[in-house]
Coordinates of C-alpha atoms in Angstrom, one line a residue:
M156 CA 13.6 11.5 -7.5
D157 CA 10.3 10.9 -5.7
R158 CA 10.3 8.6 -2.7
T159 CA 7.8 7.3 -0.2
T160 CA 8.4 5.5 3.1
Q161 CA 8.3 1.7 2.8
S162 CA 8.6 -1.1 5.3
A163 CA 12.1 -2.3 5.8
P164 CA 13.0 -5.7 4.4
P165 CA 13.5 -8.5 6.8
T166 CA 17.0 -8.8 8.2
K167 CA 19.2 -11.8 7.7
G168 CA 18.7 -12.9 11.3
A169 CA 14.9 -12.8 10.9
T170 CA 15.1 -14.8 7.7
R171 CA 17.4 -17.4 9.3
G172 CA 15.1 -17.7 12.3
S173 CA 12.1 -18.3 10.0
A174 CA 13.9 -21.0 8.1
L175 CA 14.9 -22.7 11.3
L176 CA 11.3 -22.7 12.5
D177 CA 10.1 -24.0 9.1
W178 CA 12.4 -26.9 8.9
G179 CA 12.2 -27.6 12.7
G180 CA 8.4 -28.0 12.3
A181 CA 9.0 -30.3 9.3
F182 CA 11.3 -32.5 11.3
L183 CA 8.8 -32.8 14.1
Y184 CA 6.0 -33.7 11.7
A185 CA 8.1 -36.4 10.2
F186 CA 9.0 -37.6 13.7
T187 CA 5.3 -37.7 14.5
A188 CA 4.6 -39.9 11.5
L189 CA 7.3 -42.4 12.6
L190 CA 5.8 -42.5 16.1
L191 CA 2.5 -43.5 14.6
I192 CA 4.1 -46.4 12.8
G193 CA 6.2 -47.7 15.7
G194 CA 4.1 -46.7 18.7
T195 CA 0.6 -47.4 17.6
P196 CA 0.6 -50.5 15.4
F197 CA -3.0 -51.3 16.1
A198 CA -4.5 -47.8 16.0
S199 CA -7.4 -47.1 13.7
G200 CA -7.0 -45.1 10.5
L201 CA -9.2 -42.4 11.9
L202 CA -6.9 -42.0 14.9
R203 CA -3.8 -41.8 12.7
A204 CA -5.6 -39.3 10.4
S205 CA -6.6 -37.1 13.4
V206 CA -3.0 -37.1 14.7
L207 CA -1.5 -36.2 11.3
T208 CA -4.1 -33.4 10.8
L209 CA -3.4 -31.9 14.3
A210 CA 0.3 -32.1 13.5
L211 CA -0.2 -29.8 10.6
S212 CA 0.1 -26.9 13.1
L213 CA 3.8 -27.8 13.1
L214 CA 3.9 -26.9 9.4
T215 CA 2.4 -23.4 9.7
G216 CA 5.6 -21.6 8.6
L217 CA 6.3 -24.1 5.9
L218 CA 2.7 -23.7 4.6
R219 CA 3.0 -19.9 4.4
R220 CA 6.4 -19.8 2.6
R221 CA 6.9 -23.2 1.0
P222 CA 3.5 -24.9 0.5
L223 CA 4.7 -27.2 -2.2
V224 CA 7.4 -28.6 0.1
A225 CA 4.7 -29.0 2.8
L226 CA 2.6 -30.9 0.3
A227 CA 5.4 -33.3 -0.6
L228 CA 6.1 -33.9 3.1
T229 CA 2.5 -34.6 4.1
L230 CA 2.1 -36.9 1.0
T231 CA 5.2 -38.9 1.9
A232 CA 4.2 -39.1 5.6
A233 CA 0.7 -40.3 4.8
T234 CA 2.0 -43.0 2.5
V235 CA 4.6 -44.2 5.0
V236 CA 2.0 -44.3 7.8
A237 CA -0.6 -46.1 5.7
Y238 CA 1.7 -48.8 4.4
G239 CA 4.0 -49.0 7.5
A240 CA 1.1 -49.8 9.8
Q241 CA -0.9 -51.9 7.3
R242 CA -0.2 -55.2 9.0
G243 CA -1.7 -54.1 12.3
D244 CA -4.5 -52.0 10.7
L245 CA -7.2 -54.0 9.0
T246 CA -9.9 -51.4 9.4
P247 CA -11.4 -49.9 6.2
D248 CA -10.7 -46.3 7.3
R249 CA -7.0 -46.5 6.9
H250 CA -7.2 -44.3 3.8
L251 CA -8.2 -41.4 5.9
V252 CA -4.5 -40.6 6.6
Y253 CA -4.6 -38.8 3.3
V254 CA -7.0 -36.1 4.6
P255 CA -4.1 -33.8 5.7
V256 CA -2.7 -34.1 2.1
A257 CA -6.0 -32.8 0.7
M258 CA -6.0 -29.9 3.2
V259 CA -2.4 -28.9 2.3
F260 CA -3.3 -29.1 -1.4
G261 CA -6.1 -26.6 -0.8
V262 CA -3.5 -24.2 0.6
V263 CA -1.4 -24.8 -2.6
V264 CA -4.5 -24.0 -4.8
A265 CA -5.1 -20.8 -2.8
T266 CA -1.5 -19.4 -2.9
R267 CA 0.5 -20.8 -5.9
T268 CA 0.4 -20.2 -9.6
R269 CA -2.1 -22.1 -11.8
R270 CA 0.7 -24.0 -13.5
A271 CA 2.1 -25.1 -10.2
V272 CA -1.4 -26.1 -9.0
A273 CA -2.0 -28.2 -12.1
V274 CA 1.3 -30.1 -11.8
A275 CA 0.9 -30.6 -8.0
G276 CA -2.8 -31.7 -8.5
A277 CA -1.9 -34.3 -11.1
V278 CA 1.0 -35.7 -9.0
V279 CA -1.1 -35.8 -5.8
A280 CA -4.2 -37.3 -7.5
L281 CA -2.1 -40.0 -9.2
L282 CA -0.1 -41.1 -6.1
E283 CA -2.9 -40.8 -3.6
L284 CA -5.5 -42.7 -5.6
A285 CA -2.9 -45.4 -6.4
A286 CA -2.0 -45.8 -2.8
V287 CA -5.6 -45.9 -1.6
A288 CA -6.3 -48.5 -4.3
G289 CA -3.4 -50.6 -3.0
L290 CA -4.7 -50.4 0.6
A291 CA -8.3 -51.6 -0.2
H292 CA -9.5 -55.2 0.3
G293 CA -12.2 -56.1 -2.2
P294 CA -14.1 -54.2 -4.9
Y295 CA -16.6 -52.5 -2.5
E296 CA -14.0 -51.2 -0.2
L297 CA -12.0 -50.0 -3.2
T298 CA -14.9 -48.1 -4.7
G299 CA -15.8 -46.5 -1.4
N300 CA -12.3 -45.5 -0.5
L301 CA -11.6 -44.0 -3.9
L302 CA -14.8 -42.1 -3.9
V303 CA -14.2 -40.6 -0.4
T304 CA -10.6 -39.7 -1.3
A305 CA -11.5 -38.0 -4.6
L306 CA -14.3 -36.1 -3.0
T307 CA -12.1 -34.9 -0.1
L308 CA -9.4 -33.8 -2.5
G309 CA -11.9 -32.0 -4.7
A310 CA -13.6 -30.3 -1.7
C311 CA -10.3 -28.9 -0.4
A312 CA -9.3 -27.8 -3.9
M313 CA -12.6 -25.9 -4.2
A314 CA -12.1 -24.3 -0.8
G315 CA -8.6 -23.1 -1.9
L316 CA -10.0 -21.8 -5.2
L317 CA -12.6 -19.8 -3.4
L318 CA -10.0 -18.3 -1.1
R319 CA -7.8 -17.5 -4.1
Q320 CA -10.7 -15.8 -5.9
R321 CA -11.6 -13.8 -2.8
R322 CA -8.1 -12.6 -2.4
E323 CA -7.8 -11.6 -6.0
H324 CA -11.1 -9.8 -5.8
R325 CA -10.0 -7.8 -2.7
A326 CA -6.8 -6.8 -4.6
E327 CA -8.8 -5.6 -7.6
L328 CA -11.1 -3.6 -5.3
R329 CA -8.0 -2.1 -3.6
E330 CA -6.5 -1.1 -7.0
S331 CA -9.7 0.3 -8.2
A332 CA -10.1 2.4 -5.0
V333 CA -6.6 3.7 -5.3
A334 CA -7.1 4.6 -9.0
E335 CA -10.4 6.4 -8.1
A336 CA -8.7 8.3 -5.3
L337 CA -5.8 9.4 -7.6
T338 CA -8.3 10.5 -10.2
A339 CA -10.3 12.5 -7.6
E340 CA -7.2 14.1 -6.3
R341 CA -6.1 15.1 -9.8
L342 CA -9.5 16.6 -10.5
R343 CA -9.4 18.6 -7.3
I344 CA -6.0 19.9 -8.2
A345 CA -7.3 20.8 -11.7
R346 CA -10.1 22.8 -10.1
E347 CA -7.7 24.6 -7.9
L348 CA -5.4 25.2 -10.8
H349 CA -8.4 26.7 -12.7
D350 CA -8.7 29.3 -9.9
M351 CA -5.0 30.1 -10.2
V352 CA -5.1 30.5 -14.0
A353 CA -8.2 32.6 -13.9
H354 CA -6.5 34.9 -11.4
S355 CA -3.3 35.1 -13.5
I356 CA -5.2 35.9 -16.7
G357 CA -7.1 38.6 -14.9
V358 CA -3.9 40.2 -13.7
I359 CA -2.4 40.0 -17.2
A360 CA -5.5 41.6 -18.7
I361 CA -5.4 44.5 -16.2
Q362 CA -1.7 45.1 -16.7
A363 CA -2.1 44.9 -20.5
G364 CA -4.8 47.5 -20.3
V365 CA -2.7 49.8 -18.1
G366 CA 0.3 49.4 -20.5
S367 CA -1.7 50.2 -23.6
R368 CA -3.0 53.5 -22.1
V369 CA 0.3 54.8 -20.8
I370 CA 2.7 53.4 -23.4
E371 CA 3.1 56.8 -25.2
T372 CA 2.9 59.2 -22.2
Q373 CA 4.6 57.1 -19.5
P374 CA 7.0 54.5 -21.0
A375 CA 8.4 53.5 -17.6
E376 CA 5.0 52.6 -16.3
A377 CA 4.3 50.7 -19.5
R378 CA 7.6 48.8 -19.1
K379 CA 6.5 47.9 -15.5
A380 CA 3.2 46.6 -16.8
L381 CA 5.0 44.4 -19.4
D382 CA 7.4 43.1 -16.8
A383 CA 4.4 42.1 -14.6
I384 CA 2.7 40.4 -17.5
E385 CA 5.9 38.4 -18.3
A386 CA 6.4 37.3 -14.7
T387 CA 2.7 36.3 -14.2
S388 CA 2.6 34.4 -17.5
R389 CA 5.8 32.5 -16.7
E390 CA 4.6 31.5 -13.3
T391 CA 1.3 30.3 -14.8
L392 CA 2.9 28.4 -17.6
S393 CA 5.3 26.8 -15.1
G394 CA 2.3 25.6 -13.0
L395 CA 0.5 24.3 -16.1
R396 CA 3.6 22.4 -17.3
R397 CA 4.0 20.7 -13.9
T398 CA 0.4 19.4 -13.8
L399 CA -0.1 18.6 -17.5
V400 CA 1.4 15.1 -17.4
A401 CA -0.6 14.0 -14.3
L402 CA -3.9 15.5 -15.5
R403 CA -3.9 14.5 -19.1
R404 CA -5.7 11.2 -18.4
A405 CA -8.2 12.5 -15.9
Q406 CA -11.7 12.8 -17.3
P407 CA -14.1 15.4 -15.9
D408 CA -16.9 14.0 -13.9
E409 CA -20.2 15.7 -14.4
G410 CA -21.6 17.1 -11.2
A411 CA -18.6 15.9 -9.2
G412 CA -18.4 18.5 -6.5
H413 CA -18.6 22.2 -6.4
V414 CA -15.8 24.4 -7.8
P415 CA -14.8 26.9 -5.1
T416 CA -15.1 30.6 -6.1
G417 CA -13.0 32.1 -3.2
P418 CA -9.3 32.7 -3.3
A419 CA -7.1 29.6 -2.9
P420 CA -5.5 29.2 0.5
G421 CA -1.7 29.4 1.1
L422 CA 1.0 29.8 3.6
A423 CA -0.6 33.0 5.0
D424 CA -3.5 30.9 6.1
L425 CA -1.5 28.3 8.1
D426 CA -1.9 30.2 11.4
A427 CA -5.6 30.3 11.0
L428 CA -5.6 26.6 10.2
A429 CA -3.6 25.9 13.4
A430 CA -5.9 28.0 15.5
S431 CA -9.0 26.2 14.1
L432 CA -7.7 22.8 15.5
A433 CA -7.5 24.0 19.1
D434 CA -11.1 23.0 19.7
S435 CA -10.1 19.4 18.6
G436 CA -7.6 19.1 21.4
V437 CA -4.6 19.4 19.1
R438 CA -2.1 22.2 19.8
V439 CA -0.3 23.2 16.6
E440 CA 3.0 25.2 16.5
V441 CA 4.0 26.8 13.2
R442 CA 7.6 27.7 12.8
T443 CA 9.4 29.2 9.7
T444 CA 13.1 29.3 9.2
G445 CA 15.2 30.8 6.4
E446 CA 14.3 33.8 4.3
R447 CA 10.5 33.6 3.6
R448 CA 9.6 34.5 0.0
D449 CA 6.4 34.7 -2.0
L450 CA 5.7 31.4 -3.7
P451 CA 4.0 30.6 -7.0
P452 CA 0.3 30.0 -6.5
D453 CA 0.5 26.2 -7.2
I454 CA 3.3 25.6 -4.8
D455 CA 1.7 27.9 -2.2
L456 CA -1.6 26.0 -2.4
S457 CA 0.1 22.6 -2.4
V458 CA 2.1 23.4 0.8
Y459 CA -1.1 24.4 2.5
R460 CA -3.0 21.3 1.4
I461 CA -0.1 19.0 2.5
V462 CA 0.0 20.6 6.0
Q463 CA -3.8 20.6 6.2
E464 CA -4.1 16.9 5.4
A465 CA -1.2 16.0 7.8
L466 CA -2.9 17.9 10.6
T467 CA -6.3 16.3 9.7
N468 CA -4.6 12.9 10.1
V469 CA -3.3 14.0 13.5
V470 CA -6.8 14.9 14.7
R471 CA -8.2 11.7 13.2
H472 CA -5.7 9.1 14.4
A473 CA -3.6 10.6 17.2
G474 CA -6.4 11.5 19.6
G475 CA -6.9 14.6 21.8
G476 CA -4.3 16.3 23.9
V477 CA -1.7 16.0 21.2
R478 CA 0.9 18.5 20.1
A479 CA 1.8 19.0 16.5
R480 CA 4.7 21.0 15.0
V481 CA 4.7 22.4 11.5
R482 CA 8.2 23.5 10.3
L483 CA 8.8 25.5 7.0
D484 CA 12.4 25.8 6.1
F485 CA 13.2 28.1 3.2
S486 CA 16.6 27.4 1.6
A487 CA 18.1 28.8 -1.6
E488 CA 16.8 26.0 -3.8
E489 CA 14.1 24.1 -1.9
L490 CA 11.3 24.5 0.6
H491 CA 11.3 21.9 3.3
V492 CA 7.9 21.1 4.9
E493 CA 7.7 18.9 8.0
V494 CA 4.7 18.0 10.2
L495 CA 5.4 16.1 13.4
D496 CA 3.1 14.9 16.2
D497 CA 3.6 13.0 19.5
G498 CA 0.4 11.0 19.3
R499 CA -0.3 7.4 18.7
G500 CA 0.3 7.7 15.0
M501 CA -1.9 6.0 12.4
S502 CA -2.8 2.3 12.8
G503 CA -1.8 -0.1 10.1
R504 CA -5.4 -0.3 8.9
A505 CA -5.8 3.4 8.7
G506 CA -2.7 3.7 6.6
K507 CA -4.0 1.1 4.2
T508 CA -7.6 2.3 3.7
G509 CA -7.2 6.0 3.8
F510 CA -6.0 8.1 0.8
G511 CA -4.7 11.2 2.6
I512 CA -1.0 10.1 2.2
T513 CA -1.8 9.2 -1.4
G514 CA -3.0 12.7 -2.1
M515 CA 0.0 14.3 -0.5
Y516 CA 2.3 12.1 -2.5
E517 CA 0.5 13.0 -5.7
R518 CA 0.8 16.8 -5.0
V519 CA 4.5 16.5 -4.3
S520 CA 5.1 14.4 -7.4
L521 CA 3.4 17.1 -9.5
L522 CA 5.9 19.6 -8.2
H523 CA 8.9 17.2 -8.8
G524 CA 9.6 17.1 -5.1
R525 CA 10.4 14.4 -2.6
F526 CA 7.9 13.0 0.0
S527 CA 8.0 10.7 2.9
A528 CA 5.6 9.7 5.6
G529 CA 5.8 7.2 8.4
P530 CA 5.8 6.6 12.2
R531 CA 8.5 8.1 14.3
P532 CA 10.8 5.8 16.4
E533 CA 10.1 7.9 19.5
G534 CA 6.3 7.8 18.9
G535 CA 3.9 9.8 16.7
F536 CA 3.9 10.4 13.0
R537 CA 6.1 12.4 10.6
V538 CA 5.2 13.9 7.2
A539 CA 7.9 15.6 5.2
A540 CA 8.1 17.1 1.8
E541 CA 10.9 18.8 -0.1
L542 CA 9.7 21.1 -2.9
P543 CA 12.1 22.6 -5.4
L544 CA 11.7 26.4 -5.9
P545 CA 11.5 28.0 -9.4
A546 CA 14.6 29.5 -10.8
A547 CA 13.3 33.1 -10.3
L548 CA 13.1 32.6 -6.6
R549 CA 16.6 31.0 -6.4
T550 CA 18.0 34.1 -8.2
E551 CA 16.2 36.3 -5.7
A552 CA 17.6 34.3 -2.8
A553 CA 21.1 34.6 -4.3
R554 CA 20.8 38.4 -4.3

């Protein structure tokens, strides 16, 4: 089963601490509203609105995780402050205590579902406008207060809607970029697979020609040619079968890059790859354990590309003067590939915007292997892949 490294879920202690901060802030906000009623009976509505707005900082955690609860709390607090201090506050701006409610409603619009927004908007509009109407003295004050309240609520709702649309647009762009990266990676694998198939067909054609010429005079040589044809065709069909599912939806892009004509690289080229990185300030050590065996072309190429991409990330993100270690462990059934470095590792932004890890995961998935990548606890970064070997190689190792 394929696997990728994911961030660990929050622990119970962290969740409990967040809940304590959320409800502690809610208690302090309610306490602030009570102080406004008892401690400042003759304060203006503008002063009360300013205090309640500044006190929204106490609800930061609640706004992030429970915005509907924060909306209910601010609506209740604003109504209590408005009516509780009404006897000492005769100024026409006492309706301004509902400004924090409009701001919190904007957060609800930006983060909650459309159904929740519609229900919350109807409740807030009904209760807030009714309360403002009850606080007004005279028709002119009533008209002005209702107009200001409605416009404030609408402006905050529009701001929340814009933030929501911007976040959804960024998510769509991210999904589109990932899809394009996967398609490009599949097309690149298809081009490399083309080279492998062309080479295999050439070998089959040569062996078939040899066999047809010596089949009557040298039956043993003809049998060797047929065995070579069988082995080559099986390896090629196996590689095609592994990539068919992933490539069946990829459409060729006209003029999208140049198809390489040279031989595909493999494990034999890892030493040259390691030496080429010396000028970049990265010292690479390649170590092989177990009984090394010749790999099918698709696996051989994929291992090289995985190591190449991992070392490229080391050069790009870990900085100079870094040491990297490449370990290849041949077991009876699998090939373990591991690339370690002792640098800074990739930043969170780099890990989100780059597609190197996505490409490596795609390659390992095509080979039905397991892949993981992530920062090391002691520092640096680790890339690991476990690739199952074909049955023919397992039989050879058993011998």
